[in-house]
Every structure is written in structure tokens, then in C-alpha cells.
Coordinates of C-alpha atoms and ligand atoms in Angstrom, one line a residue:
X19 CA -0.1 -0.2 0.0
X20 CA 1.2 3.7 -0.7
X21 CA 0.2 5.7 2.6
X22 CA -0.3 9.6 2.7
X23 CA 0.1 11.3 5.9
X24 CA -1.2 14.1 6.4
X25 CA -0.3 16.9 9.2
X26 CA 3.9 17.3 10.4
X27 CA 4.1 17.4 13.7
X28 CA 4.9 14.6 16.6
X29 CA 1.7 13.0 16.6
X30 CA 1.6 11.9 12.5
X31 CA 5.7 10.9 12.8
X32 CA 4.5 8.8 15.8
X33 CA 1.2 7.8 12.7
X34 CA 3.8 7.2 10.4
X35 CA 6.3 4.8 12.1
X36 CA 3.5 2.9 13.4
X37 CA 2.1 3.0 9.6
X38 CA 5.3 1.6 9.0
X39 CA 5.6 -1.8 11.0
X40 CA 3.6 -3.3 8.3
X41 CA 4.5 -5.6 5.9
X42 CA 1.7 -3.9 4.2
X43 CA 2.8 -0.6 4.0
X44 CA 5.3 0.2 0.8
X45 CA 5.8 3.6 1.0
X46 CA 4.4 7.0 2.9
X47 CA 4.5 9.8 2.2
X48 CA 4.2 12.8 4.0
X49 CA 2.9 16.1 3.2
X50 CA 4.2 18.7 4.3
X51 CA 5.7 15.8 7.5
X52 CA 9.1 17.4 9.7
X53 CA 12.9 16.8 9.3
X54 CA 11.9 13.1 11.5
X55 CA 9.2 12.7 9.5
X56 CA 11.5 13.3 6.2
X57 CA 13.8 9.4 8.3
X58 CA 10.8 6.9 7.6
X59 CA 8.5 9.0 5.0
X60 CA 9.1 11.2 2.0
X61 CA 8.4 14.2 2.4
X62 CA 6.1 16.5 0.1
X63 CA 5.8 19.9 0.7
X64 CA 1.9 21.1 0.7
X65 CA 0.2 22.7 3.1
X66 CA -1.8 20.9 5.3
X67 CA -4.6 23.3 4.1
X68 CA -4.2 23.7 0.5
X69 CA -7.2 20.0 -0.6
X70 CA -6.7 20.9 -4.5
X71 CA -3.4 20.5 -4.4
X72 CA -3.0 17.2 -1.6
X73 CA -6.5 15.4 -3.9
X74 CA -4.0 16.0 -6.5
X75 CA -1.6 15.2 -5.6
X76 CA -2.6 11.6 -4.0
X77 CA -3.7 10.5 -7.7
X78 CA -0.6 11.3 -9.2
X79 CA 1.1 8.4 -6.3
X80 CA -2.0 6.5 -6.4
X81 CA -2.2 6.6 -3.1
X82 CA -4.6 3.5 -2.2
X83 CA -4.7 5.6 1.6
X84 CA -4.6 8.7 3.6
X85 CA -4.4 9.4 7.8
X86 CA -5.2 13.3 8.4
X87 CA -3.2 14.0 11.2
X88 CA -5.1 17.0 12.8
X89 CA -7.8 20.2 13.8
X90 CA -7.5 22.5 11.1
X91 CA -8.1 20.6 8.3
X92 CA -11.2 18.1 9.5
X93 CA -12.7 21.1 10.8
X94 CA -12.7 22.4 6.8
X95 CA -14.0 19.4 6.1
X96 CA -10.6 17.9 4.9
X97 CA -12.1 14.3 4.2
X98 CA -15.1 15.4 2.5
X99 CA -12.7 16.7 -0.6
X100 CA -10.8 13.4 0.1
X101 CA -14.6 11.3 -0.6
X102 CA -15.6 13.3 -3.3
X103 CA -12.1 11.6 -5.6
X104 CA -13.6 8.5 -4.0
X105 CA -10.3 8.8 -2.6
X106 CA -9.6 6.5 0.8
X107 CA -9.0 8.9 3.9
X108 CA -9.5 8.3 7.4
X109 CA -11.1 10.8 9.6
X110 CA -14.2 12.4 10.6
X111 CA -16.0 14.9 8.1
X112 CA -17.3 17.9 8.5
X113 CA -20.1 17.8 9.5
X114 CA -18.3 15.0 12.4
X115 CA -16.1 17.2 12.9
X116 CA -18.0 19.8 14.6
X117 CA -18.3 17.9 17.8
X118 CA -14.2 19.4 18.1
X119 CA -14.7 22.2 15.7
X120 CA -18.1 24.0 18.3
X121 CA -17.6 23.5 22.3
X122 CA -20.6 25.3 21.6
X123 CA -22.5 22.3 18.8
X124 CA -19.7 20.1 21.3
X125 CA -22.3 21.3 24.6
X126 CA -24.8 21.4 23.7
X127 CA -24.8 18.0 21.8
X128 CA -24.2 16.2 25.1
X129 CA -26.5 18.3 27.6
X130 CA -29.0 17.3 24.7
X131 CA -28.0 13.4 25.7
X132 CA -27.5 14.1 29.2
X133 CA -23.8 12.4 29.0
X134 CA -21.5 14.5 31.6
X135 CA -20.0 17.1 31.4
X136 CA -19.0 20.8 32.6
X137 CA -22.5 23.1 33.9
X138 CA -22.5 25.8 30.4
X139 CA -23.7 29.1 28.9
X140 CA -23.4 30.5 25.9
X141 CA -22.7 34.0 25.1
X142 CA -22.5 35.8 21.4
X143 CA -21.9 39.2 23.5
X144 CA -19.4 40.4 25.7
X145 CA -22.1 42.5 27.0
X146 CA -24.4 39.6 28.6
X147 CA -21.5 37.4 28.7
X148 CA -19.5 39.8 31.5
X149 CA -23.2 40.7 33.5
X150 CA -23.3 36.4 34.0
X151 CA -20.1 36.6 34.8
X152 CA -19.9 39.3 37.4
X153 CA -22.6 37.0 38.8
X154 CA -20.3 33.8 39.0
X155 CA -17.9 32.5 41.6
X156 CA -14.1 32.0 41.4
X157 CA -13.3 30.1 39.6
X158 CA -14.7 30.1 36.7
X159 CA -13.9 28.8 33.0
X160 CA -14.3 31.0 30.1
X161 CA -13.4 29.4 26.2
X162 CA -13.2 30.6 23.0
X163 CA -15.6 28.5 20.7
X164 CA -13.9 28.2 17.7
X165 CA -10.2 26.2 17.5
X166 CA -7.6 28.2 18.8
X167 CA -4.8 25.9 19.6
X168 CA -5.2 24.9 22.2
X169 CA -5.1 28.4 23.5
X170 CA -8.6 28.8 23.4
X171 CA -9.6 28.6 28.2
X172 CA -8.9 30.3 30.5
X173 CA -9.3 28.2 33.8
X174 CA -9.5 32.4 35.7
X175 CA -8.2 32.2 39.5
X176 CA -10.2 34.6 39.6
X177 CA -13.3 37.9 39.0
X178 CA -10.0 40.0 37.4
X179 CA -8.5 37.0 35.1
X180 CA -11.8 35.9 34.0
X181 CA -13.0 38.9 33.5
X182 CA -9.8 39.8 31.5
X183 CA -10.2 36.4 29.8
X184 CA -13.8 37.8 28.7
X185 CA -12.0 40.6 27.4
X186 CA -8.8 39.3 24.8
X187 CA -11.4 36.4 23.8
X188 CA -14.9 39.1 22.4
X189 CA -13.7 42.3 22.3
X190 CA -9.9 42.6 21.5
X191 CA -10.4 39.3 18.6
X192 CA -7.2 37.4 20.3
X193 CA -8.2 34.1 18.8
X194 CA -9.8 35.4 16.2
X195 CA -12.7 34.7 14.5
X196 CA -12.9 31.2 17.0
X197 CA -14.0 34.0 19.6
X198 CA -16.9 35.2 18.0
X199 CA -19.0 33.0 20.7
X200 CA -18.0 32.3 23.8
X201 CA -18.2 28.9 26.4
X202 CA -19.0 30.5 30.3
X203 CA -18.6 27.3 32.0
X204 CA -18.9 25.3 36.3
X205 CA -15.2 24.3 37.1
X206 CA -14.7 20.5 38.1
X207 CA -12.0 19.9 39.6
X208 CA -9.6 16.6 39.8
X209 CA -7.6 14.3 37.7
X210 CA -7.3 14.8 34.5
X211 CA -7.1 11.5 32.3
X212 CA -7.6 11.0 27.9
X213 CA -9.1 8.9 26.6
X214 CA -8.6 8.0 22.6
X215 CA -10.8 5.5 20.6
X216 CA -10.8 4.7 17.3
X217 CA -14.7 4.7 16.6
X218 CA -16.9 4.0 13.8
X219 CA -20.7 4.7 14.0
X220 CA -21.5 3.2 17.4
X221 CA -18.7 0.9 16.7
X222 CA -16.0 2.1 20.1
X223 CA -12.8 0.6 20.4
X224 CA -10.8 2.7 23.0
X225 CA -7.4 3.1 23.7
X226 CA -5.1 2.7 26.0
X227 CA -6.2 5.9 28.8
X228 CA -3.3 8.6 28.6
X229 CA -1.8 12.3 30.7
X230 CA -0.9 15.3 29.5
X231 CA 0.4 18.0 30.6
X232 CA -1.1 21.3 29.3
X233 CA 0.9 24.7 31.3
X234 CA 4.3 25.0 30.1
X235 CA 5.7 25.3 33.1
X236 CA 6.6 22.3 36.5
X237 CA 3.3 22.2 38.5
X238 CA 0.5 23.9 36.5
X239 CA 2.6 27.2 36.1
X240 CA 2.0 29.4 33.4
X241 CA -0.3 29.7 30.0
X242 CA -1.4 26.6 28.4
X243 CA -0.1 25.2 26.0
X244 CA -1.3 21.7 23.0
X245 CA 1.4 19.6 26.0
X246 CA 4.1 19.2 27.4
X247 CA 3.7 15.8 27.9
X248 CA 1.8 12.1 28.9
X249 CA 1.3 9.3 29.9
X250 CA 0.7 5.6 30.1
X251 CA -1.5 3.8 32.0
X252 CA -1.9 6.0 34.8
X253 CA -1.7 3.7 37.7
X254 CA -3.3 6.4 39.9
X255 CA -7.1 6.2 37.5
X256 CA -8.7 2.7 38.2
X257 CA -9.7 0.5 36.1
X258 CA -13.1 0.5 36.8
X259 CA -12.5 4.2 36.5
X260 CA -11.9 4.0 33.2
X261 CA -14.5 1.8 32.1
X262 CA -17.7 4.0 33.5
X263 CA -15.7 6.7 30.7
X264 CA -16.4 5.4 28.3
X265 CA -19.4 3.3 28.6
X266 CA -22.0 6.5 29.6
X267 CA -19.7 9.6 27.7
X268 CA -17.3 7.8 24.6
X269 CA -20.2 5.2 23.6
X270 CA -23.5 7.4 24.2
X271 CA -21.3 10.4 21.6
X272 CA -20.8 8.3 18.9
X273 CA -23.8 6.9 19.4
X274 CA -25.6 10.9 19.9
X275 CA -23.6 11.9 16.5
X276 CA -25.3 8.9 14.3
X277 CA -28.5 10.2 15.8
X278 CA -27.9 14.0 14.8
X279 CA -27.0 12.5 11.5
X280 CA -23.4 12.6 11.6
X281 CA -21.2 9.5 12.0
X282 CA -18.7 9.5 13.0
X283 CA -15.3 8.1 11.4
X284 CA -11.8 8.6 12.7
X285 CA -10.4 8.5 16.4
X286 CA -13.0 10.5 19.2
X287 CA -10.2 11.7 22.4
X288 CA -12.2 12.8 25.0
X289 CA -10.5 15.2 27.4
X290 CA -11.6 14.1 30.9
X291 CA -12.0 15.1 34.4
X292 CA -12.6 12.6 37.0
X293 CA -14.3 14.6 39.4
X294 CA -16.0 13.4 42.9
X295 CA -19.4 13.0 41.4
X296 CA -17.4 10.5 38.8
X297 CA -15.8 11.1 35.1
X298 CA -17.0 14.7 33.1
X299 CA -16.2 15.2 29.7
X300 CA -13.8 18.6 29.5
X301 CA -13.2 17.8 25.7
X302 CA -13.8 16.2 22.5
X303 CA -11.1 16.2 20.4
X304 CA -12.0 14.2 16.2
X305 CA -8.6 13.5 15.8
X306 CA -5.4 11.9 17.9
X307 CA -3.8 14.0 20.3
X308 CA -0.6 15.3 20.3
X309 CA 1.0 14.3 21.8
X310 CA -0.9 11.5 23.3
X311 CA -0.4 9.1 20.3
X312 CA 3.4 10.0 21.0
X313 CA 3.2 7.3 24.4
X314 CA 0.0 5.8 22.7
X315 CA 1.0 4.5 19.2
X316 CA 4.0 2.9 21.1
X317 CA 1.7 0.0 23.1
X318 CA -0.3 -0.5 20.0
X319 CA 1.2 -4.2 19.3
X320 CA -2.5 -4.3 16.6
X321 CA -1.2 -2.9 13.2
X322 CA -2.9 0.8 12.3
X323 CA -3.1 0.3 9.3
X324 CA -5.3 -2.8 10.1
X325 CA -8.0 -1.2 12.2
X326 CA -7.8 2.0 9.5
X327 CA -8.9 -0.3 6.7
X328 CA -11.4 -1.6 8.9
X329 CA -13.0 1.3 10.4
X330 CA -12.7 2.4 6.0
X331 CA -14.3 -1.5 6.0
X332 CA -17.0 -0.3 8.0
X333 CA -15.9 -3.6 10.2
X334 CA -13.8 -2.5 12.7
X335 CA -16.6 -4.1 15.2
X336 CA -14.5 -8.1 14.2
X337 CA -11.1 -6.4 14.8
X338 CA -10.1 -7.6 18.2
X339 CA -7.1 -4.8 19.1
X340 CA -4.2 -5.2 20.7
X341 CA -2.1 -3.0 24.0
X342 CA 1.4 -4.0 25.2
X343 CA 0.9 -4.0 29.1
X344 CA 5.0 -1.5 28.8
X345 CA 4.4 1.9 30.4
X346 CA 5.8 5.1 28.3
X347 CA 6.8 8.3 28.9
X348 CA 7.0 11.1 26.2
X349 CA 9.1 14.9 27.0
X350 CA 8.0 17.3 25.1
X351 CA 11.3 19.5 24.4
X352 CA 9.9 22.8 23.5
X353 CA 11.5 26.5 22.6
X354 CA 12.4 28.4 24.7
X355 CA 8.9 31.7 24.8
X356 CA 6.6 28.7 23.3
X357 CA 4.0 28.8 23.7
X358 CA 4.1 32.5 22.8
X359 CA 6.7 33.8 20.4
X360 CA 9.9 31.7 20.4
X361 CA 12.8 31.9 18.4
X362 CA 13.6 29.5 15.4
X363 CA 16.7 28.0 13.4
X364 CA 18.6 26.4 16.2
X365 CA 20.7 23.7 16.0
X366 CA 20.1 20.0 17.6
X367 CA 23.1 17.3 19.0
X368 CA 22.6 14.6 20.4
X369 CA 19.1 12.6 19.1
X370 CA 20.8 10.0 17.8
X371 CA 22.3 9.6 21.3
X372 CA 18.6 9.6 22.9
X373 CA 17.8 6.9 19.4
X374 CA 20.9 4.7 20.3
X375 CA 19.8 4.8 24.5
X376 CA 16.5 2.8 23.7
X377 CA 14.4 6.1 23.3
X378 CA 12.2 6.7 20.4
X379 CA 12.5 11.0 19.1
X380 CA 9.3 11.9 18.2
X381 CA 10.2 15.1 16.2
X382 CA 7.2 17.8 16.6
X383 CA 8.7 21.1 14.5
X384 CA 12.0 20.3 12.5
X385 CA 13.5 21.0 9.6
X386 CA 16.3 20.1 7.4
X387 CA 18.6 23.0 7.4
X388 CA 21.9 22.4 5.2
X389 CA 22.2 18.9 6.7
X390 CA 21.8 19.9 10.5
X391 CA 18.0 19.2 11.6
X392 CA 17.3 23.0 13.7
X393 CA 14.0 24.1 15.2
X394 CA 11.2 24.5 13.3
X395 CA 8.3 25.4 16.1
X396 CA 7.2 25.9 19.7
X397 CA 6.9 22.6 20.2
X398 CA 10.3 20.3 19.0
X399 CA 10.8 17.2 19.9
X400 CA 8.3 14.3 21.7
X401 CA 11.4 12.0 23.4
X402 CA 9.6 9.0 24.8
X403 CA 11.6 6.3 27.5
X404 CA 9.2 2.7 27.4
X405 CA 9.9 1.0 30.6
X406 CA 7.7 -2.5 32.5
X407 CA 6.3 0.2 34.5
X408 CA 6.5 3.9 34.5
X409 CA 9.3 5.0 36.9
X410 CA 11.4 3.3 34.3
X411 CA 9.7 4.3 31.8
X412 CA 10.1 8.1 32.7
X413 CA 14.4 7.4 33.7
X414 CA 14.2 6.5 30.0
X415 CA 12.8 9.9 28.6
X416 CA 14.4 11.7 31.3
X417 CA 18.0 10.5 30.5
X418 CA 17.2 10.8 26.3
X419 CA 16.3 14.1 27.2
X420 CA 19.6 14.5 28.7
X421 CA 21.7 14.1 25.8
X422 CA 19.8 16.2 23.9
X423 CA 21.0 20.2 23.3
X424 CA 20.0 23.1 21.1
X425 CA 20.4 26.9 22.6
X426 CA 17.7 28.3 25.2
X427 CA 15.2 24.0 25.6
X428 CA 12.9 24.0 27.8
X429 CA 11.1 20.9 28.8
X430 CA 8.5 19.9 32.2
X431 CA 10.9 18.3 34.5
X432 CA 7.6 16.7 36.7
X433 CA 5.6 14.7 33.8
X434 CA 4.8 11.4 35.3
X435 CA 5.3 12.6 38.2
X436 CA 1.7 12.9 39.5
X437 CA 1.4 9.2 39.2
X438 CA 5.0 7.9 40.8
X439 CA 3.2 9.9 43.7
X440 CA 0.3 9.1 43.6
X441 CA -1.4 12.3 44.0
X442 CA -4.6 13.5 43.5
Ligands
LIG21 P1 -9.6 22.5 27.0 O1 -8.5 22.5 25.4 O2 -10.6 22.2 26.6 O3 -8.9 21.1 27.2 O4 -9.1 22.6 28.1 C1 -7.1 23.2 28.3 C2 -8.0 22.9 29.9 O5 -8.2 23.9 30.7 C3 -8.1 21.3 29.6 O6 -7.2 20.8 29.7 C4 -8.3 21.2 31.5 O7 -7.3 21.9 32.2 C5 -8.2 23.1 31.3 N1 -10.1 23.1 31.0 C6 -10.9 22.8 30.9 N2 -11.8 23.2 30.8 C7 -12.4 23.3 32.1 C8 -13.0 23.2 34.0 N3 -14.4 23.1 33.3 N4 -13.1 22.8 35.0 C9 -11.6 23.1 35.0 N5 -10.4 23.0 34.5 C10 -10.9 22.6 33.2
LIG22 N1 -3.0 16.7 23.8 C1 -3.7 17.6 23.6 C2 -4.5 18.0 22.8 O1 -3.7 16.8 21.4 O2 -5.2 18.3 22.2

């Protein structure tokens, strides 16, 4: 088979790596890819939003299957664009991807089908949002409706902070159109958990759970990012809670999407908070997580390509998916300044030494410049250690990080620390 993967981050590097394990897969192309992906696949310089060019490339290169990584093109209908040309493609349609593209759509869906989530109100004008906000108590959560690269959510611990977040989204438009409508929602307290699931209509095959670390600095300080590190499994979260989340949240949501005439095919990703009243939904994403993918796929023993083909052919319900018992920890190595402005073009050393230790080094924002691998994004690398348990995997991830260098590199030092301490 010849496969085209669309995207160019750490998630797509892990997807390409997993697809490549199959003997069925003869060649992989990746648009646009990055310097790490280029070691496994042929990178094609087409941006993820250039649907016509991507479709043309898929035709010219006789691509058998397209796998879409990122959220933006899904929200804009990339799957519909390939399907219109009868090119097999894995990912949700534009209508189904709205579960991520509009938080208001998602919240209204969950309310209609009684699926557990935080209480909320939605607003389209600043005056009424602001009046409502002043009657609430802190902490409170302000969310831009549309996609904002993981940065459209403010958990405000003071009214001043909440008012500022509201003003920035609705008046200053720091997230552009994504802030035209906003959600003000109840603060949920508890442990976070991400469950990704392969979904085809009503069929749900959940992956192993993972936990992300969103704020940029240790002890969850600083602004939220796309994710600074992940780990799996979650030894401090009982399996019964994982099952409850799948039964009460993910399966009912897949069914609700079918009832709404928007059947979901692809990876549905539930961001959950385990509250004292049980698991509740924080968000849904219509794609694999980044960097959840980097720890989840290394535990996948069934071939990824078989799962994708089964989904596309409506046979996902006949497939048993097997996961290893090993642990995996991913530490994101970022550029100084991220998630605000950051420099690019800094030479990265130690990648081979890290790989020689057995770590998986997934590239997120890298480029090849005159034969050197240089930084080219906010999140630069996802360094994954694997082991019999979290402690071993974590040590291996941090040992590998310690041999990698570029000027101004930054990583959190407490990824998976909560799991080790068994802390709430
Ligand atoms: P999101 O982009 O919706 O995943 O939100 C980013 C982060 O904000 C989440 O991972 C949570 O840590 C936090 N968050 C979002 N909604 C809530 C909520 N209702 N209560 C507490 N924390 C939240
Ligand atoms: N790591 C969170 C996300 O992919 O949205």
C-alpha cells in the first residue's frame, strides 16, 4: 500500500512510525512532514489546508489510503474533499469534526443526550457574557468557541482574570473568529485523563488511557500549551473509572453523533475530568492527541493500518485490538518562549545518542538546514521512554532528554510525577 499522512508534527511522526511497522505498507508520503518524518517517509511540500493540491498529489502518486493528523483541515472538510474523489481517507467528515471545531456544538450535544459535562452558558455578545460572569464564583472557565491551537481556554482563579480573558476573546479578538462566541463553564476539580478511541459510527474501540500536562512550567504553572508531556498507563486511576468513562461518555457520544446524522469515523478523543461525582467531559477532539499519540501508539500491538482499513470498510466491530502492558512517558522539548513567540533555526544535537539509548524521538517542529536538524516550532521534540512501569519509562525519557541539546531548550521536569506519587 501507498499511504499519504497529512500533517507535520510529533503526532504525525508517531503515526508514520506506527504505520510503517506493517509489511502491507510499501511507501509512506507525508505532507508537509518534518525532518524526523523524512527519515521514514517521503515528505511532500504541500500545506495541510491546500486540499486541491493534496487530492491531486494523491491521484498522481496512486495513493491507496490517506490518514489525516491535525484538527484544522478536518474542521475545514478535508475528508469530504478526498471522498469527493473516491480516495480512501481516514478521519471524520466536516460535519462530524464539528464536535471539536465548535465547543458550543459539543456542549449542546452532550446536554441534549445527557452525557456528563461541566454546566455552562454560551454567549455571542460581550455585554451579556460580562453581566453573567459577574454573578458567578471563581474559579470559572472561559472558552473561545472555535479552534485556537489549544490556547482558547482560561481557567480563571480570580474575577479579574476571568474578566480579562473574556475581554481578550470577545473584544480584543486575540483568537480571531474563534472568539465570536464563547462558553462560560463551571470549574471541574479532579484528575484529568485522555481517552482516545477508534470510532466507526456506533462502534467504539478505546485506546489505553493517557494523561497530558498542558501548562508550560513544572507544577502546572504558566500558560496552557498544546501539551508538554504525556504518559500511559495511569496507575493511580482505577480501571473501573476508565470503563465508566467509555460506557457513560464515549459510547453515548458516538451514538449521539449517529442520531444527529453526523456519524463519526476516525479517532474520537475525550478529555475528561474525574470529579467526585464521576468522570465528566472537558472536551472532545476529532483526531489523535498530540502528545498523547506519542505514548499510546508505542503500546499498540495490532497493526495501525489494519485498524484504519477495518474502519474504512465498516468492519471495526470485528477487530480485537491488542495493547502491550508496558509504560511509556513522553517529555516535550520546546523552544524558549513557547507558547508565545519563539526563535527558530537553532541546531539540535544528541538525537542519535538519545535514539541509541532506546528512546523514541518524535520530531514536532524541526527542519533540515544544510544537513543539520534545526528547531522550527514551539514544540520541537517528543522524547519517549518505555519500560515495565512508569518509573522506568520516565527515567529513560529523562536520560534521553539529558543528551539532547539546542540553545534555549525547555522541558518540564515533572512529567508523570503525579503517577509516581499517586497524588490526586
Ligand atoms: P481544553 O482546551 O478544553 O482541553 O482545555 C484546556 C485545559 O483547561 C484542560 O486540559 C483543563 O486542564 C482545563 N479545563 C478546561 N475546562 C475545564 C473545566 N471546566 N474545569 C477545570 N479545568 C478545565
Ligand atoms: N494534547 C492535547 C491535544 O492534542 O489536544
